[in-house]
Coordinates of C-alpha atoms and ligand atoms in Angstrom, one line a residue:
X843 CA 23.2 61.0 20.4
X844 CA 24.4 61.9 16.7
X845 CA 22.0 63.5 14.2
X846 CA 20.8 60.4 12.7
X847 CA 19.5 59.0 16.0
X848 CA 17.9 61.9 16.7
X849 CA 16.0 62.2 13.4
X850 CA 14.9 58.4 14.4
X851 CA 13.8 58.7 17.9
X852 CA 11.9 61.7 16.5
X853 CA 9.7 58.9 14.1
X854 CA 9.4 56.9 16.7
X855 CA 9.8 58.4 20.1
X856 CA 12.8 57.4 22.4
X857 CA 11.8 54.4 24.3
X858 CA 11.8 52.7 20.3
X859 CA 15.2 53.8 19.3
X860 CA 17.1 51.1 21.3
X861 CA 20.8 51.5 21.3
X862 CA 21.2 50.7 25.2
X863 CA 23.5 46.8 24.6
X864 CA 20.8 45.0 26.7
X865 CA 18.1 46.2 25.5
X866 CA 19.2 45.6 21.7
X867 CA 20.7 42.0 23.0
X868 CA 18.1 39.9 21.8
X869 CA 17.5 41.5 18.3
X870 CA 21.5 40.8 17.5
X871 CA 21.4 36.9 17.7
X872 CA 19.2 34.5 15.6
X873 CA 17.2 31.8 17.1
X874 CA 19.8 29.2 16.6
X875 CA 22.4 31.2 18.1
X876 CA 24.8 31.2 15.5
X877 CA 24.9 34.5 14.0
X878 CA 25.9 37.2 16.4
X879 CA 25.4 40.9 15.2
X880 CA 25.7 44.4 16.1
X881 CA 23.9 47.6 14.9
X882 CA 23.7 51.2 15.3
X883 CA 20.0 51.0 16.9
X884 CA 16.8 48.6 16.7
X885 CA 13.8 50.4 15.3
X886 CA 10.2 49.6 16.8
X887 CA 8.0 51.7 14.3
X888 CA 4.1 51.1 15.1
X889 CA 2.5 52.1 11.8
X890 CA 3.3 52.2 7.9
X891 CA 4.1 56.0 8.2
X892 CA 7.0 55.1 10.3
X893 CA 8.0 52.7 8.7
X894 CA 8.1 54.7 5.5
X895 CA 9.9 57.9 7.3
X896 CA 12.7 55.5 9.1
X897 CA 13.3 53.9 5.9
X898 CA 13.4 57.3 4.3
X899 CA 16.1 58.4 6.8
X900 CA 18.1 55.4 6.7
X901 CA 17.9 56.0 2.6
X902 CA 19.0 60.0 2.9
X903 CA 21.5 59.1 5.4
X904 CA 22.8 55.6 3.5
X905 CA 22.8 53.5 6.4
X906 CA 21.2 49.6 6.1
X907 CA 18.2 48.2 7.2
X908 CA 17.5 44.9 8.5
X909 CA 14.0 44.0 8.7
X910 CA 13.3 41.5 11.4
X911 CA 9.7 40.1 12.4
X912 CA 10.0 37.2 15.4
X913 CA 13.2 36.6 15.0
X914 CA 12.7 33.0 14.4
X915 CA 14.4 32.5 11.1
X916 CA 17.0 29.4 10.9
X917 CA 19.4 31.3 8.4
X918 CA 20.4 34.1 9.8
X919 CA 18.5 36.5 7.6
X920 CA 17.2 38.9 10.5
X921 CA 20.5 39.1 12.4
X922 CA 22.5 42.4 11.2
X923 CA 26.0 41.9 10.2
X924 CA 28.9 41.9 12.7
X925 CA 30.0 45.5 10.9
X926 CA 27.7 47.6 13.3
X927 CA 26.4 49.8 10.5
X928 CA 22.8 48.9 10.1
X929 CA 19.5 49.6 11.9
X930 CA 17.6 47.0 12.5
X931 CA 14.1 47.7 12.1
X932 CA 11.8 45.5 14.2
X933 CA 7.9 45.1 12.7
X934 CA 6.8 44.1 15.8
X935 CA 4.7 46.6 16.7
X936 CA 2.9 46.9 13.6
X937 CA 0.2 44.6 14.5
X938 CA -2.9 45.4 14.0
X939 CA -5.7 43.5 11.8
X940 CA -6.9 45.7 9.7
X941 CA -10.1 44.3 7.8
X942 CA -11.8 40.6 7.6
X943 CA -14.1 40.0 5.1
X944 CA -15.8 36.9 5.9
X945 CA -17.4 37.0 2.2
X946 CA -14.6 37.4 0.0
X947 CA -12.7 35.3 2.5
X948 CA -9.6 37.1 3.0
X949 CA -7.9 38.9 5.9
X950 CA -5.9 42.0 5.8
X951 CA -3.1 42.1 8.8
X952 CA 0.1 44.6 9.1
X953 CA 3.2 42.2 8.9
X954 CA 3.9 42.3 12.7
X955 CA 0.5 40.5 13.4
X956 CA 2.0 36.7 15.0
X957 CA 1.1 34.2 13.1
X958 CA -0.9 32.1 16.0
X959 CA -3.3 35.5 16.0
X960 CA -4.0 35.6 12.4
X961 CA -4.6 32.0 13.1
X962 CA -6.6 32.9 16.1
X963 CA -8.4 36.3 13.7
X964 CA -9.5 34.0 10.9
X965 CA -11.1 31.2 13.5
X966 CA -13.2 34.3 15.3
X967 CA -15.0 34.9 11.8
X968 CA -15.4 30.7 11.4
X969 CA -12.4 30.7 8.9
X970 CA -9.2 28.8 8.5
X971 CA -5.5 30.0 7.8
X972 CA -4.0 27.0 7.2
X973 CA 0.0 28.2 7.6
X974 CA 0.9 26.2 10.9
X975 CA 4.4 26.3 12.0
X976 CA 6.0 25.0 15.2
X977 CA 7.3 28.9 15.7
X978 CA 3.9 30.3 15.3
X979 CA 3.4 31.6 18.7
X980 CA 6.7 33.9 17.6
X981 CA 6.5 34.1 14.1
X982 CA 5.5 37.1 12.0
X983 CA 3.7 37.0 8.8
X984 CA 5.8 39.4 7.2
X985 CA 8.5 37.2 8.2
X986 CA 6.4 34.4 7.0
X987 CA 5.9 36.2 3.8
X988 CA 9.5 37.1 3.3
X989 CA 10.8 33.5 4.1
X990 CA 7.8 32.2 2.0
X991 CA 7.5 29.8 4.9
X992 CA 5.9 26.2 4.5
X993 CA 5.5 23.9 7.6
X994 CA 2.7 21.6 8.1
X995 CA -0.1 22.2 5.7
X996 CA 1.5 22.8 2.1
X997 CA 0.5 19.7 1.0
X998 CA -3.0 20.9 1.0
X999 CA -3.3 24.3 1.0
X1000 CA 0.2 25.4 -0.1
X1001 CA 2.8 27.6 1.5
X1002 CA 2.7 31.7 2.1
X1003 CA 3.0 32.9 -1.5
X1004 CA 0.0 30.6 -2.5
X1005 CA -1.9 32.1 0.8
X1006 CA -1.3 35.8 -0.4
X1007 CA -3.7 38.1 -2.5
X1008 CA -2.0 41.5 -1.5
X1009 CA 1.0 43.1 -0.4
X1010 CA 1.7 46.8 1.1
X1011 CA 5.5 47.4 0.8
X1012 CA 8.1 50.0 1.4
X1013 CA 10.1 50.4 -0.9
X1014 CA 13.9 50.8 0.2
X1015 CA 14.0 54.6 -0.7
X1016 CA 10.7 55.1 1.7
X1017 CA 7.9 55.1 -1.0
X1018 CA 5.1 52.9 0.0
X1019 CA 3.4 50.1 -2.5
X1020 CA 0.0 50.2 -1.6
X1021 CA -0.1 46.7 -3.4
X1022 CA -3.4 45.2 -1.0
X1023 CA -5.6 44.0 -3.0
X1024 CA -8.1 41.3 -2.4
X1025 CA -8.8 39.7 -6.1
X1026 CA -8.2 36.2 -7.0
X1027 CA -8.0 37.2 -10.3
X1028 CA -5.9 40.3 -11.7
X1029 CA -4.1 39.8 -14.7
X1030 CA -2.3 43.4 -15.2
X1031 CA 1.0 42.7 -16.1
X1032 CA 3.5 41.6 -13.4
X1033 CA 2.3 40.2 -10.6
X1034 CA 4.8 42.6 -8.1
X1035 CA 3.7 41.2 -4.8
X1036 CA 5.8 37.9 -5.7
X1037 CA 9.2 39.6 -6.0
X1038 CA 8.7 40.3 -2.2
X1039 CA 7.2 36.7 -1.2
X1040 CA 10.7 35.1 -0.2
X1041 CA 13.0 37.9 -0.6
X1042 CA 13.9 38.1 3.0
X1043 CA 13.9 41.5 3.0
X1044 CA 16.3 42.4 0.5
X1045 CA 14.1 44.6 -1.7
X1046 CA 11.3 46.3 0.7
X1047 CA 9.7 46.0 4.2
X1048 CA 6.6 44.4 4.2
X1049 CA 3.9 46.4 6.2
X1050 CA 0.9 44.6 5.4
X1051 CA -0.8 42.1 3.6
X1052 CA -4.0 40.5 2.3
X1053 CA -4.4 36.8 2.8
X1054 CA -6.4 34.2 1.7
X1055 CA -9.1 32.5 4.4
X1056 CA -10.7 29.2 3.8
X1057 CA -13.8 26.9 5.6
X1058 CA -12.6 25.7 8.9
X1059 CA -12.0 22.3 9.1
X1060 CA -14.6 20.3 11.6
X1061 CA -13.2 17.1 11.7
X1062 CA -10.1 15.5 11.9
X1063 CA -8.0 12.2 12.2
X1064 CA -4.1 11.9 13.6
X1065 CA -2.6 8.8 13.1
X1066 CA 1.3 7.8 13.9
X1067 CA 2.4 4.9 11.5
X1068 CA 5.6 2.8 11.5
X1069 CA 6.5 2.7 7.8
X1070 CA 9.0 -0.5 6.7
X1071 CA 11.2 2.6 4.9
X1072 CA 10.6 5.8 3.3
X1073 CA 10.0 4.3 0.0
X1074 CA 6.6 2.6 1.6
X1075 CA 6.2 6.0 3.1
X1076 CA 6.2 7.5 -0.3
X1077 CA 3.7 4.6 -1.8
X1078 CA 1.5 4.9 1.8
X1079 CA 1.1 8.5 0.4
X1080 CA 0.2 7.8 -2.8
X1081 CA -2.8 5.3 -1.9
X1082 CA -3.5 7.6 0.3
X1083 CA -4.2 10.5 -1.9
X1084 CA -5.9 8.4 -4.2
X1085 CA -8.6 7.3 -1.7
X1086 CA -8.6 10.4 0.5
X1087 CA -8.0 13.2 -1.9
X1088 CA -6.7 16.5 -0.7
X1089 CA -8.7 15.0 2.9
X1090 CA -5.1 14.3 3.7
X1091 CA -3.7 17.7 5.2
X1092 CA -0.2 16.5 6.7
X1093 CA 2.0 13.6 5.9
X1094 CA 5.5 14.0 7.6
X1095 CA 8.2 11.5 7.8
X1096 CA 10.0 11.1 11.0
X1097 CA 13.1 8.6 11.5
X1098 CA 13.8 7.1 14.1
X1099 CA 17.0 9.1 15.4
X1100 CA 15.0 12.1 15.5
X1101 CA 12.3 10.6 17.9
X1102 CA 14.5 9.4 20.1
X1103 CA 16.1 12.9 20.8
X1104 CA 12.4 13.7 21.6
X1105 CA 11.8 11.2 24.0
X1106 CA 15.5 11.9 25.5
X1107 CA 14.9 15.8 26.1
X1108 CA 10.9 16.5 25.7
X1109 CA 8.7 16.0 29.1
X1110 CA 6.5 13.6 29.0
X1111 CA 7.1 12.6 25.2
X1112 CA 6.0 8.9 24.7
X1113 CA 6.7 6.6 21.9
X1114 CA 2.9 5.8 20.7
X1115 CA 4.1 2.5 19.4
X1116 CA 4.9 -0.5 21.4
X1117 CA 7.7 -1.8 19.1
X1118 CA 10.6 1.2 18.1
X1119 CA 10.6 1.5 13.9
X1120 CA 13.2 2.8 12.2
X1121 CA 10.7 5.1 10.3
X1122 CA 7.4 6.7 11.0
X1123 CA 5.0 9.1 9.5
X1124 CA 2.4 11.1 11.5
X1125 CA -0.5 11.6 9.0
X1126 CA -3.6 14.0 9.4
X1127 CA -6.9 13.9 7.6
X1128 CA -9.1 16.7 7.9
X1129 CA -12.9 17.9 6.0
X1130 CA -15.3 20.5 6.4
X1131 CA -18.0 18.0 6.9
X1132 CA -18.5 17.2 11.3
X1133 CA -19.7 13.5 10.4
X1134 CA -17.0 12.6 7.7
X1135 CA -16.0 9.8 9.6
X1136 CA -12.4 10.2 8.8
X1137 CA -11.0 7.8 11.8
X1138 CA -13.1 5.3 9.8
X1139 CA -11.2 6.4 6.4
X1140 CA -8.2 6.6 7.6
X1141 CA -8.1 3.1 9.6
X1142 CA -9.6 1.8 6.8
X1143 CA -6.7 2.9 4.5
X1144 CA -4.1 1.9 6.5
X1145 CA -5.4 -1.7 7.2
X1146 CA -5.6 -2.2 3.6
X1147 CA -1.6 -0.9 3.5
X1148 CA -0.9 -3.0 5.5
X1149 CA -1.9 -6.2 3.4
X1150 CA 0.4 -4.8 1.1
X1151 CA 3.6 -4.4 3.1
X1152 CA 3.2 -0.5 3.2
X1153 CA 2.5 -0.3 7.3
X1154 CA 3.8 -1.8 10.6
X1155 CA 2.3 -0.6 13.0
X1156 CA -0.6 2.5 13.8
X1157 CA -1.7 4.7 17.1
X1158 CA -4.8 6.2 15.6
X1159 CA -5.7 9.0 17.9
X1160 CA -9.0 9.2 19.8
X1161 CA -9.1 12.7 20.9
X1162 CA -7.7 15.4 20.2
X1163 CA -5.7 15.2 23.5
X1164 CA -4.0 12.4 21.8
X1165 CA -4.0 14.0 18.0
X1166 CA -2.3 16.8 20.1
X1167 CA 0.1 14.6 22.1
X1168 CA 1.1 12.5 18.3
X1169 CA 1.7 16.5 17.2
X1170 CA 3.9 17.7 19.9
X1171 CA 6.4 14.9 18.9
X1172 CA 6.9 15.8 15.8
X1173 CA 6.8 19.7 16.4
X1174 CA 9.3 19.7 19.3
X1175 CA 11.6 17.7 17.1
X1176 CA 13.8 21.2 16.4
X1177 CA 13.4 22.2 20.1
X1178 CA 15.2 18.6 21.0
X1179 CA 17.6 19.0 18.3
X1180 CA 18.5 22.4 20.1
X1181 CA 19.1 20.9 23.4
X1182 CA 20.8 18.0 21.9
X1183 CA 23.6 20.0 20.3
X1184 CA 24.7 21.6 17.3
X1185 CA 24.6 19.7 14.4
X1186 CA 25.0 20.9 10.5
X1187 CA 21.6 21.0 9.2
X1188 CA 19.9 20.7 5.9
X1189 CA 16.5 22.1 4.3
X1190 CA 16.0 20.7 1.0
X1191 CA 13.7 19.6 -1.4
X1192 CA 13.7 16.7 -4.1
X1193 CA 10.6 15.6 -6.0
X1194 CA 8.3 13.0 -3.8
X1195 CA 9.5 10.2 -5.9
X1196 CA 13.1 10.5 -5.5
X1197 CA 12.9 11.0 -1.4
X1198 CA 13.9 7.1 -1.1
X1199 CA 16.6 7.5 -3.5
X1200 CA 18.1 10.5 -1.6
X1201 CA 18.0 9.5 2.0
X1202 CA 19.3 5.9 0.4
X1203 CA 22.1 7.4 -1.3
X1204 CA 23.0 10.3 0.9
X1205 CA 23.2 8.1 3.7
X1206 CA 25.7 6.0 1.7
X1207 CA 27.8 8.8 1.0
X1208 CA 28.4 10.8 3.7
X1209 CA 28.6 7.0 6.0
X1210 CA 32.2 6.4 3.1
X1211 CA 33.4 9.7 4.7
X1212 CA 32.3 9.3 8.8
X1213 CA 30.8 6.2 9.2
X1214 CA 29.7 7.4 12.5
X1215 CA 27.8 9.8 11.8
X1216 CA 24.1 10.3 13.2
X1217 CA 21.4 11.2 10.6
X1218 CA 18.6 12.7 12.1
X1219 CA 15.6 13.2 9.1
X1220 CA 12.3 14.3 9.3
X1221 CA 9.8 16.7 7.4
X1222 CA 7.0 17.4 5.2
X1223 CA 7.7 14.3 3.1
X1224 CA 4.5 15.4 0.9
X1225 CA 6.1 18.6 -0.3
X1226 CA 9.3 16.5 -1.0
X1227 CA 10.8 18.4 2.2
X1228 CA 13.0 17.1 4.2
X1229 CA 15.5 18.5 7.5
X1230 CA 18.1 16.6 7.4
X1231 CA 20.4 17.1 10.1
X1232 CA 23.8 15.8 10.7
X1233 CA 25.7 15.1 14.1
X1234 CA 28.1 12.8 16.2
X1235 CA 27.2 11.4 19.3
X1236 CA 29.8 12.0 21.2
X1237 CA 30.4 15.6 21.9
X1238 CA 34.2 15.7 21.0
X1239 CA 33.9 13.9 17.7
X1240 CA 31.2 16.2 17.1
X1241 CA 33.3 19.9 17.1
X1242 CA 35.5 18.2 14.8
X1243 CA 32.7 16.9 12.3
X1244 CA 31.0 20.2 12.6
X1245 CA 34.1 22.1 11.7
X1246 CA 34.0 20.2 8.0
X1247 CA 30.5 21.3 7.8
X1248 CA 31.2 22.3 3.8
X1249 CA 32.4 18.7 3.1
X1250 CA 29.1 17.6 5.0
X1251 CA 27.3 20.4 2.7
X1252 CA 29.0 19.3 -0.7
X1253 CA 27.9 15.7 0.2
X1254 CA 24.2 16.6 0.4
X1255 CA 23.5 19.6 -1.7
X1256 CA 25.3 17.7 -4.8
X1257 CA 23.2 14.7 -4.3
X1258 CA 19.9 17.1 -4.1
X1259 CA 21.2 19.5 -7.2
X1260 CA 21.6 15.6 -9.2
X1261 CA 18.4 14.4 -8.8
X1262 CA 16.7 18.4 -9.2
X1263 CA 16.3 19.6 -5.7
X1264 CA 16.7 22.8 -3.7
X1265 CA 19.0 23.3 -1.1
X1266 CA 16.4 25.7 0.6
X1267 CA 12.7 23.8 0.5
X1268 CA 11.4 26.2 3.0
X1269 CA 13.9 28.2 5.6
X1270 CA 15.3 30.7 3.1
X1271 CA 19.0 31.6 2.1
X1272 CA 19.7 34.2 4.8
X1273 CA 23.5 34.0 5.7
X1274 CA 23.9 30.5 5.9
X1275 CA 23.2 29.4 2.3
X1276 CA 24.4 32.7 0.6
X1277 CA 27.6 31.6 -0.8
X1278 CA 26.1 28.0 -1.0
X1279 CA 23.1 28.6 -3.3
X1280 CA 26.0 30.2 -6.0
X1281 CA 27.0 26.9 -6.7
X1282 CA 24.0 25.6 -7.5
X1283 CA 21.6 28.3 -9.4
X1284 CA 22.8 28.8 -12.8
X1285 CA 24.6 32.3 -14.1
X1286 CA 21.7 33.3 -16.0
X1287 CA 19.1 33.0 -12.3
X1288 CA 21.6 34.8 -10.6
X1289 CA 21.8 37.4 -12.9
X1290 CA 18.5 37.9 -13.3
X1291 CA 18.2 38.0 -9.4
X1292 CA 21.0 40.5 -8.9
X1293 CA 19.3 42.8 -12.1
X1294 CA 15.7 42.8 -10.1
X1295 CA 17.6 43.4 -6.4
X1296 CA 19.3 46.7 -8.5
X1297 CA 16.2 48.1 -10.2
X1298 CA 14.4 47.7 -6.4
X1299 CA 17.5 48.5 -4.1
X1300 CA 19.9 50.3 -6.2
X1301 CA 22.0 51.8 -3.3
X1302 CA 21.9 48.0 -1.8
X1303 CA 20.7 49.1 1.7
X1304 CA 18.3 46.6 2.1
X1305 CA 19.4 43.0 4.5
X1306 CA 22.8 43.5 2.9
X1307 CA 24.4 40.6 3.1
X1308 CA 21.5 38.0 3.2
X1309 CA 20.2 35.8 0.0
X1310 CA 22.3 37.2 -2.6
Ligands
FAD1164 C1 10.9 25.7 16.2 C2 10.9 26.2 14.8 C3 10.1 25.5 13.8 C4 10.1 26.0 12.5 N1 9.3 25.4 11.6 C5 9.3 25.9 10.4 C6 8.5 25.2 9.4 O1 7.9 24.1 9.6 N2 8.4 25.8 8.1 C7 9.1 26.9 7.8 O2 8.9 27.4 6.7 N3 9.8 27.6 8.7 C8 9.9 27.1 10.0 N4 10.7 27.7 10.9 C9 11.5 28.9 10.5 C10 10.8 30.3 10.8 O3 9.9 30.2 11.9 C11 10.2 30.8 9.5 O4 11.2 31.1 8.6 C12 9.3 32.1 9.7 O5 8.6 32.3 8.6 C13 10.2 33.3 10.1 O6 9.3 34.3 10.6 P1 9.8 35.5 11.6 O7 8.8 36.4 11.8 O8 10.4 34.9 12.8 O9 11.0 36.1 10.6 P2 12.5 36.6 11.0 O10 13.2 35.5 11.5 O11 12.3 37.8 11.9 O12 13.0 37.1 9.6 C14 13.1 36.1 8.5 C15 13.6 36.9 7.3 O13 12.5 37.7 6.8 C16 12.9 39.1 6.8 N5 11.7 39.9 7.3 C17 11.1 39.7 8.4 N6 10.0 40.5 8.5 C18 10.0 41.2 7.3 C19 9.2 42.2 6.8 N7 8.1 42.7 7.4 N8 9.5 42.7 5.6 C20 10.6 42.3 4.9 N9 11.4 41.4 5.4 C21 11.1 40.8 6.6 C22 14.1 39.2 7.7 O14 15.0 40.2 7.3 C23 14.7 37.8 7.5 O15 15.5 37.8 6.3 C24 10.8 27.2 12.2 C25 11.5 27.9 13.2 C26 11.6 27.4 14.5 C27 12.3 28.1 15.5

């Protein structure tokens, strides 16, 4: 074991110093499978100190660190490079709740906490934290925090940066930002705690953080609606909001195509609807209030769309056995997509209005090039979000479309960067969109963003390779 190791194991003790090529297996590959890695040891530290004195010794000795949290990222942003030269330092273990204060409404968890038991922390004290992800049984809020990760709620209660209040950050030459605090107001100058919120771990570790708590729902309404196309999907919304107000927690668009890979590969998934549609939208109302009769609301609502050509078809649920079974289709549509095959995916973001225009018009475009090819969209259509994933059914045909994945890419991200969208709504830059995202953010926004990672990470030991 060289000196370096040994200054490691001696942070951490030996049995968290993995170097042993099956016991570092699984923190070398992403979730996807596509990025393979290798690194000079995985790091398990169990508090902030450790963190700060293997960060420290990575810093004196000018080796990289890789921060990884559960390892569920789609961009290859906790996988180390192929080089061998980095540690990877897992948060894991640092995952303790630290303080709940039921008054002030906030929660204060280190970054390895997963995000179903901060979930689970805030519902003990009769609180909500609304991030809900279909990864949150694996997923870590610092790497929620440092993929400033969306899923299923933003539309009402935003994503992680507008659920933070406080950070508590290593700083890449070991220092720690003791940056917790738990005000909802602070106007002192530069609010730091944003620079880390989405920086995929390119300028610090995230140890801990304060986060925001809110009244626990008590009633809620799941409906599954067959839509005539996503520009009545877009209108049902907009009633919707209008009569419902921010009652309306989740509005996500599903096509058809992407269902069907559900009911192929998921046990026991059911179409709720008797008659397939080409489009759907599972929509969720939720209030504080036990008797807000929101199954009345929300039938209400879409009867009326319906009189107006906005609605085909509705399965209201009438427990939440079936709100849960009408959830499990759309949240094992990534899981199906996995067994399906690969395909060349997409994570963007255009404003609401313009989601018809897009899938209209990237569908056209990329069907001049393959007119084969399978388009499987869904996503948080109220956040302008949309996965849009690209395949061919038949295996062959696909390796070939998949190996002119950046004609696919120029396709779709042009379209998006026309009508003032993001290439990266919610999953981060990581490896995959590095080189991509050059195209699209100006000189000026890269600069800026290469000036702030060189002021924080001068030596460039932090996630090298990842975002920028
Ligand atoms: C089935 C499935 C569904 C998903 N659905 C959604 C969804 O709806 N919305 C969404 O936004 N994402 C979704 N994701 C993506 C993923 O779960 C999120 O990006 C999540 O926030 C990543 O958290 P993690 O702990 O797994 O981070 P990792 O994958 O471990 O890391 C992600 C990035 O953060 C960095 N990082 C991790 N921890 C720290 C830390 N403590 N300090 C500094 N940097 C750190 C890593 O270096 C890496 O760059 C989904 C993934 C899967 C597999």
């Amino acid at each position: 074991m060289d000196e370096f190791l040994r200054t490691l194991t001696d942070i951490v003790g030996r049995d968290h110093v993995l170097v042993d090529a099956d016991d570092a297996a699984p923190y070398l590959v992403d979730w996807r499978g596509r990025y393979q890695g290798a690194a000079r040891a995985v790091v398990r530290p169990t508090s902030t100190a450790q963190v700060a004195a293997v960060v420290a010794a990575c810093h004196a000795a000018a080796v990289a660190v890789v921060p990884q949290g559960g390892n569920t990222g789609l961009c290859g942003g906790a996988t180390p490079l192929a080089d061998g030269q980095s540690v990877v330092l897992s948060l894991s273990r640092l995952n303790r709740v630290r303080a709940l204060d039921a008054d002030n409404n906030t929660l204060c968890v280190e970054a390895g906490c997963k995000l179903a038991a901060v979930q689970e922390a805030a519902r003990g004290a009769g609180r909500f934290f609304p991030l809900s992800l279909a990864s949150e049984g694996s997923c870590e809020i610092g790497g929620n925090l440092s993929t400033n990760a969306g899923g299923v709620q933003v539309l009402r209660y935003g994503n992680m940066r507008d659920l933070v209040l406080g950070l508590e950050v290593v700083l890449p030459d070991g220092r720690v930002w003791d940056g917790l605090r738990e005000l909802r107001k602070d106007n002192t100058g530069y609010d730091l705690k944003h620079l880390f919120v989405g920086a995929e771990g390119t300028l610090g570790v995230i140890t801990a953080a304060t986060l925001k708590l809110f009244p626990s729902p008590q009633a809620r309404a799941t409906a599954w609606v067959a839509v005539p196309d996503p520009a009545a999907a877009v209108a049902l919304l907009a009633s919707m909001r209008a009569a419902c107000g921010d009652r309306i927690t989740a509005f996500e668009l599903v096509a058809r195509a992407a269902l069907e890979i559900v009911l192929k590969h998921i046990d026991g998934a059911r179409d709720p609807l008797s008659s397939p549609a080409l489009w759907s939208v599972l929509v969720e109302l939720s209030d504080t209030l036990p008797d807000a009769a929101l199954e009345e609301m929300l039938m209400h609502e879409l009867a009326s769309a319906s009189e107006r050509g906005l609605v085909i078809d509705a399965a209201v649920a009438g427990s939440l056995a079936q709100s849960a079974t009408l959830w499990a289709l759309r949240e094992n549509i990534s899981e199906a997509q996995r067994i399906e095959g690969v395909s060349i995916k997409h994570d963007i973001s255009v404003p609401v209005s313009r989601i018809p225009h897009f899938l209209v018009a990237a569908g056209e475009r990329l069907r001049a090039i393959w007119p084969d090819v399978r388009v499987v969209a869904f996503g948080h259509i109220g956040d302008g979000n949309l996965h849009y994933n690209l395949s061919k059914a038949d295996a062959e045909d696909n390796d070939a479309f998949i190996a002119r994945t950046d004609e696919a890419n120029r396709v779709v991200h042009d379209l998006v960067s026309e009508l003032g969208g993001s290439i990266s709504a919610e999953h981060g830059l990581g490896q995959l969109k590095r080189d991509e995202i050059r195209r699209y953010k100006s000189d000026l926004e890269l600069e800026l963003m290469r000036r702030i990672k060189a002021a924080l990470d001068p030596a460039g030991l932090m996630n090298p390779g990842k975002l920028l």
